[in-house]
PDB file of C-alpha atoms in Angstrom:
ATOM      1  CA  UNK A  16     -20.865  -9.486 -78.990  1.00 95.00           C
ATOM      2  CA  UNK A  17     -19.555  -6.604 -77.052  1.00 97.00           C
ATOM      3  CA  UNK A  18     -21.683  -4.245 -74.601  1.00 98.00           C
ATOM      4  CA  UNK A  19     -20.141  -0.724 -75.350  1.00 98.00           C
ATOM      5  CA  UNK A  20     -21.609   2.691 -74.241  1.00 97.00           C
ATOM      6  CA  UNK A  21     -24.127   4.375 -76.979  1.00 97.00           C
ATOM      7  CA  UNK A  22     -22.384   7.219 -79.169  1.00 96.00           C
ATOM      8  CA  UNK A  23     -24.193   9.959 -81.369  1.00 95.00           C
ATOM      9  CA  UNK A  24     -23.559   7.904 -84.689  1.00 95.00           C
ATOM     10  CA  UNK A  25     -25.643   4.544 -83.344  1.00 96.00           C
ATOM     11  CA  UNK A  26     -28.274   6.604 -83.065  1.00 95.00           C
ATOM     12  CA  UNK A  27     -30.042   5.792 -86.272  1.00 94.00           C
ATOM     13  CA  UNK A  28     -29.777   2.282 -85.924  1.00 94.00           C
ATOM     14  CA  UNK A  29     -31.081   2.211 -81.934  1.00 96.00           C
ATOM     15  CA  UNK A  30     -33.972   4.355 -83.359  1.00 95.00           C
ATOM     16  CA  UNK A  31     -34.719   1.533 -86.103  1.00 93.00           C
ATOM     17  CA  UNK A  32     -35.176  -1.151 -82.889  1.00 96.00           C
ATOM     18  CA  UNK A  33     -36.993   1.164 -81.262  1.00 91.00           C
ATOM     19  CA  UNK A  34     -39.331   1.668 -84.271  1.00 92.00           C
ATOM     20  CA  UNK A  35     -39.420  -1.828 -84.603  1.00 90.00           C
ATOM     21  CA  UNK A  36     -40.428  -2.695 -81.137  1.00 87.00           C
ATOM     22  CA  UNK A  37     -42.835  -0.097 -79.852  1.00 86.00           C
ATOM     23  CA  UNK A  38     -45.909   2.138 -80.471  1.00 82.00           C
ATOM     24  CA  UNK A  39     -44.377   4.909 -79.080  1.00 87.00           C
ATOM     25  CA  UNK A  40     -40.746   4.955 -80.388  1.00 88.00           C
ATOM     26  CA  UNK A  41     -38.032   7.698 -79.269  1.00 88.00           C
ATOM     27  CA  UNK A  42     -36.597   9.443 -82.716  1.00 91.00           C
ATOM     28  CA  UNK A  43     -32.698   9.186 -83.095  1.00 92.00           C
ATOM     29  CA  UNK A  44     -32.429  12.709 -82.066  1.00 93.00           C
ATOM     30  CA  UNK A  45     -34.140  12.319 -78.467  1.00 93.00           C
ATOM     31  CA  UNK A  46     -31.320   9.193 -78.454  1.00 95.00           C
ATOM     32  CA  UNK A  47     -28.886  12.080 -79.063  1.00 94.00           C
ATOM     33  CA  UNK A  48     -29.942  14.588 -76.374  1.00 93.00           C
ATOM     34  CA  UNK A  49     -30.440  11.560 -73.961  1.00 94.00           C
ATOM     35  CA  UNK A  50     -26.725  10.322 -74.464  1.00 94.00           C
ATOM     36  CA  UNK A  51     -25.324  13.962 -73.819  1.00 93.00           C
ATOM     37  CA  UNK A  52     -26.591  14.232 -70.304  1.00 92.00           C
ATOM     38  CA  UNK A  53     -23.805  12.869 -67.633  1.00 91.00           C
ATOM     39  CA  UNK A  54     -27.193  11.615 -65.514  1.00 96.00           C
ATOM     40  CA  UNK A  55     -27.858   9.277 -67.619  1.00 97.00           C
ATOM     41  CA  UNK A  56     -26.181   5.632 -69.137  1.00 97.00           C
ATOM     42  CA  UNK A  57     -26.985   4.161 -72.355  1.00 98.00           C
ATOM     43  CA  UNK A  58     -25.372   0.828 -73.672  1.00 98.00           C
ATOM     44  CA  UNK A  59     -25.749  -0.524 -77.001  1.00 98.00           C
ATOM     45  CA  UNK A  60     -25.002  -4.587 -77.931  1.00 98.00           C
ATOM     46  CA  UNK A  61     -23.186  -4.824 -81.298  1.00 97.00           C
ATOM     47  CA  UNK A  62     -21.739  -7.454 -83.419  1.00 94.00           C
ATOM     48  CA  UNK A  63     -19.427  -6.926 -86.391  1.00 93.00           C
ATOM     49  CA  UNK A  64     -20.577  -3.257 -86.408  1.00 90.00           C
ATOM     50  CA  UNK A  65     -24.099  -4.447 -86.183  1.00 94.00           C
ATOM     51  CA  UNK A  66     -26.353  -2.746 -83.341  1.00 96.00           C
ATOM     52  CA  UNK A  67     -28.568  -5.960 -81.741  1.00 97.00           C
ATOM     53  CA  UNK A  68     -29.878  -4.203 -79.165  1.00 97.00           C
ATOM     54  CA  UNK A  69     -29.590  -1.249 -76.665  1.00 98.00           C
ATOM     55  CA  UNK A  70     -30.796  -0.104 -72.911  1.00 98.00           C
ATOM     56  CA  UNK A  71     -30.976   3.572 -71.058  1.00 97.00           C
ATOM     57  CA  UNK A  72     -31.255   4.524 -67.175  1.00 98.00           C
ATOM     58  CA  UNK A  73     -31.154   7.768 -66.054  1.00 98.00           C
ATOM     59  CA  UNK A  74     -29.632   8.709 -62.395  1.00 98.00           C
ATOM     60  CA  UNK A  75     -30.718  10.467 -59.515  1.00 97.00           C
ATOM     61  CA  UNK A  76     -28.624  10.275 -56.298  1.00 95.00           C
ATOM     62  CA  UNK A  77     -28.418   6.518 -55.991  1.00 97.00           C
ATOM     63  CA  UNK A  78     -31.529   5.713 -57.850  1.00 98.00           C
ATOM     64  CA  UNK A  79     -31.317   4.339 -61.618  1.00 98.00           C
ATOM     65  CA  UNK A  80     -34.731   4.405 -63.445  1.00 98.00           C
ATOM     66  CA  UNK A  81     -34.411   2.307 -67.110  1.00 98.00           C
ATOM     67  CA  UNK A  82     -36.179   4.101 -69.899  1.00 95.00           C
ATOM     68  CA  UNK A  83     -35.437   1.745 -72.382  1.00 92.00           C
ATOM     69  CA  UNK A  84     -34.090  -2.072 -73.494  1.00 95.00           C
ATOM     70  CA  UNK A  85     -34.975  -3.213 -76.678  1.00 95.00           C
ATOM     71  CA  UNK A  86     -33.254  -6.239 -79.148  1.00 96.00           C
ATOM     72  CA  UNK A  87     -33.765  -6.617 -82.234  1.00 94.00           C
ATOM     73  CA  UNK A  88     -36.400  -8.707 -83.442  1.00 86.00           C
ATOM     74  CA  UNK A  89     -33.519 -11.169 -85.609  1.00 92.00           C
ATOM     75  CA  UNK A  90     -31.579 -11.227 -82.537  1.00 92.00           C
ATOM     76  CA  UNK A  91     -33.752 -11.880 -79.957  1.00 89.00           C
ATOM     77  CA  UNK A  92     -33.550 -15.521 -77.967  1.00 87.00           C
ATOM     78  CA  UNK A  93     -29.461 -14.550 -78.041  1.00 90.00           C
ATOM     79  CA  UNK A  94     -29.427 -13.246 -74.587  1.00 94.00           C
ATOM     80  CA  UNK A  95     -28.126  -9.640 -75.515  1.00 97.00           C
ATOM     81  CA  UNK A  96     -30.988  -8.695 -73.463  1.00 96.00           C
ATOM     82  CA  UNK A  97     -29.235 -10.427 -70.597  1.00 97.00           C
ATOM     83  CA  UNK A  98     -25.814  -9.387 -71.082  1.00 98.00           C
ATOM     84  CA  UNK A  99     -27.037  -5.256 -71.391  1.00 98.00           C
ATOM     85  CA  UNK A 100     -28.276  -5.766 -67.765  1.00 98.00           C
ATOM     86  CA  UNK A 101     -25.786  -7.091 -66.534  1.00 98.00           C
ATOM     87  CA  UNK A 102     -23.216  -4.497 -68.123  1.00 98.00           C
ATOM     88  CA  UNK A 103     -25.170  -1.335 -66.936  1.00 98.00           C
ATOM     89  CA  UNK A 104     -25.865  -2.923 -63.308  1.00 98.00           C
ATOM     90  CA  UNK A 105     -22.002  -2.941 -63.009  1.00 98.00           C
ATOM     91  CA  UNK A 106     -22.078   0.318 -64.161  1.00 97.00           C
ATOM     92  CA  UNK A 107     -24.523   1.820 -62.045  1.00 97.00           C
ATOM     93  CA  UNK A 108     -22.749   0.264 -58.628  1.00 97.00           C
ATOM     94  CA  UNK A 109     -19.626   2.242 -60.077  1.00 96.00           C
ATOM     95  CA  UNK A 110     -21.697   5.436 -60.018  1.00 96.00           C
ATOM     96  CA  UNK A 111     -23.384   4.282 -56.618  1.00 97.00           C
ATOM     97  CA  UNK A 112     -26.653   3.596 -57.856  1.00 98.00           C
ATOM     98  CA  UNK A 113     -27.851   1.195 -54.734  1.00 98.00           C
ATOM     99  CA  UNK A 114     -31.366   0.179 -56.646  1.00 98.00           C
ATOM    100  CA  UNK A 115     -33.059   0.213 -60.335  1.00 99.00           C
ATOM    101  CA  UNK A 116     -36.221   0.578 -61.278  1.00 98.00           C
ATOM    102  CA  UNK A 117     -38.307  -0.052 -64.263  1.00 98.00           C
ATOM    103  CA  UNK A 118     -41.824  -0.276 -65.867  1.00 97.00           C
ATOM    104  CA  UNK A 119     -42.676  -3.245 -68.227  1.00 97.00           C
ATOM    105  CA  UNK A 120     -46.205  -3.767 -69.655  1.00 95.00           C
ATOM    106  CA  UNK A 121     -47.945  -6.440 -67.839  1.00 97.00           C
ATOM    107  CA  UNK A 122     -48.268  -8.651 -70.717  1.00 95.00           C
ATOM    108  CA  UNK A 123     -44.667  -8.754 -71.866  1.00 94.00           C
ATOM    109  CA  UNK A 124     -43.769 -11.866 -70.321  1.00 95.00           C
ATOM    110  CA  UNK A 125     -40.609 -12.435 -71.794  1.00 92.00           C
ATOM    111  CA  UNK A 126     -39.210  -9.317 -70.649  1.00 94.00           C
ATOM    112  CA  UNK A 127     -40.711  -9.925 -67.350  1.00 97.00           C
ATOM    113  CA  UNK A 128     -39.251 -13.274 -67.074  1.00 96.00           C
ATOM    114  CA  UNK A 129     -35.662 -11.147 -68.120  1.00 96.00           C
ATOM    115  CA  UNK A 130     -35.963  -9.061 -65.279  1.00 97.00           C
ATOM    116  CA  UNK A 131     -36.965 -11.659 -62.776  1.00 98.00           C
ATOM    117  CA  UNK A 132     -33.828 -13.429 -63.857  1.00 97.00           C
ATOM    118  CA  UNK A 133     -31.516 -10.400 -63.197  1.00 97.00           C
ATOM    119  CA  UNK A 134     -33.282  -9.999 -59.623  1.00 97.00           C
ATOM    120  CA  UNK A 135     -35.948  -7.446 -60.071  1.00 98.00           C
ATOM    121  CA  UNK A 136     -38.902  -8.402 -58.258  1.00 98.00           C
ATOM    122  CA  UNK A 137     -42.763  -6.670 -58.733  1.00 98.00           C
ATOM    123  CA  UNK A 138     -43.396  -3.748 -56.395  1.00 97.00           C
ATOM    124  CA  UNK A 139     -46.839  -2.725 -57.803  1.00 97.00           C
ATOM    125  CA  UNK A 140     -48.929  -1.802 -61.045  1.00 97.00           C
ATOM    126  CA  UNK A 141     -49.522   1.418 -62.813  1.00 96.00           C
ATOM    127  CA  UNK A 142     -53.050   1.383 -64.122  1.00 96.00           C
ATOM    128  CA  UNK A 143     -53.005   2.782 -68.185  1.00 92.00           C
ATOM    129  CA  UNK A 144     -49.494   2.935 -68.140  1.00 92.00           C
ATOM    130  CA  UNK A 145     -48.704   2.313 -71.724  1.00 90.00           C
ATOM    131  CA  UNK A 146     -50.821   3.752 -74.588  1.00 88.00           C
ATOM    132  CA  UNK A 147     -51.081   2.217 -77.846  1.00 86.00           C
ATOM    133  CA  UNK A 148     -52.294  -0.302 -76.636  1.00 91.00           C
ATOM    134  CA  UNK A 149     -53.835   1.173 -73.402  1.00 94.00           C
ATOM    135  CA  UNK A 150     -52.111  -1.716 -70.834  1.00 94.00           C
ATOM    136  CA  UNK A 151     -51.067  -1.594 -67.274  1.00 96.00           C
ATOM    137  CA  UNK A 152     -47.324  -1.962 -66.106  1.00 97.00           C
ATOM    138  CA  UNK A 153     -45.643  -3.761 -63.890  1.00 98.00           C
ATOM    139  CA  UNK A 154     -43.222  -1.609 -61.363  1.00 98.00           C
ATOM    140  CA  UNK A 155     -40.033  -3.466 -60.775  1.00 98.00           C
ATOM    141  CA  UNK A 156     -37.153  -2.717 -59.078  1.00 98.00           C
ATOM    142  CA  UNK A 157     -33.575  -4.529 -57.853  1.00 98.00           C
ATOM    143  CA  UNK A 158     -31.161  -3.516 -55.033  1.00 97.00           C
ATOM    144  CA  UNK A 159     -27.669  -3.566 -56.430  1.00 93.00           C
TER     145      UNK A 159
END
C-alpha cells in the first residue's frame, strides 16, 4: 500500500467511497476543486492502482481541520485508515500545522477509537451535527 497525494483522475473512484460510506457524499468534481486549492491536503491509499481509501484537511495558519477519511468498505480492518493519518500528520508539521481538528459522529466508534489511537482526544459535542441521520459529533483535536 502506498499513501500518495490525491490527483484529478482518482477522483471518481474517492467519490465511489464516499458514496459508499455516507449520506451526504462530496461528488468527484467538489474532490476536484478541493485538490486545486494550495490550503488544503488530500491523500489517497492505493494498492495495485486500486484506491482503498482517502482523507482531506484544509489549512489555516497552523490549524488543520479534516473534512474527510473514508476506506473502503472491502478494505476496512487493514489499517489504511491508520497509515492516512499518520502520512498527512507528517505532512501538516512540514507545513507548520501545530494542531488538527475533526468532527466524527458520536456513534462511529470505530473511527473514534482510530482517532484516539493517533492522539486526538474529545474537546466537546456539536448538537445535530450530521443530518441523515440527525446525530451529534464529537469535536476532536491533536497537537502535532
Amino acid at each position: 500500500m502506498i499513501i500518495r497525494q490525491m490527483r484529478e483522475s482518482d477522483s471518481q473512484g474517492v467519490a465511489l467511497i464516499e458514496k459508499e460510506n455516507f449520506s451526504q457524499p462530496w461528488s468527484a468534481n467538489a474532490f476536484c476543486e478541493s485538490i486545486k486549492n494550495n490550503s488544503t491536503v488530500f491523500l489517497v491509499a492505493e494498492e495495485v492502482g486500486e484506491i482503498l481509501g482517502y482523507i482531506g484537511m484544509y489549512i489555516s495558519l497552523d490549524e488543520g481541520e479534516i473534512t474527510n477519511v473514508s476506506v473502503s468498505l472491502k478494505h476496512r480492518r487493514k489499517h489504511v485508515a491508520t497509515k492516512l493519518i499518520e502520512e498527512l500528520k507528517r505532512i501538516a508539521l512540514e507545513r507548520k500545522v501545530s494542531r488538527i481538528i475533526l468532527e466524527v459522529r458520536v456513534t462511529n466508534a470505530s473511527a473514534i477509537k482510530t482517532y484516539k489511537k493517533q492522539g486526538f482526544k474529545i474537546l466537546g459535542t456539536r448538537k445535530n451535527f450530521y443530518e441523515k441521520p440527525v446525530e451529534d459529533a464529537y469535536i476532536m483535536d491533536v497537537q502535532i
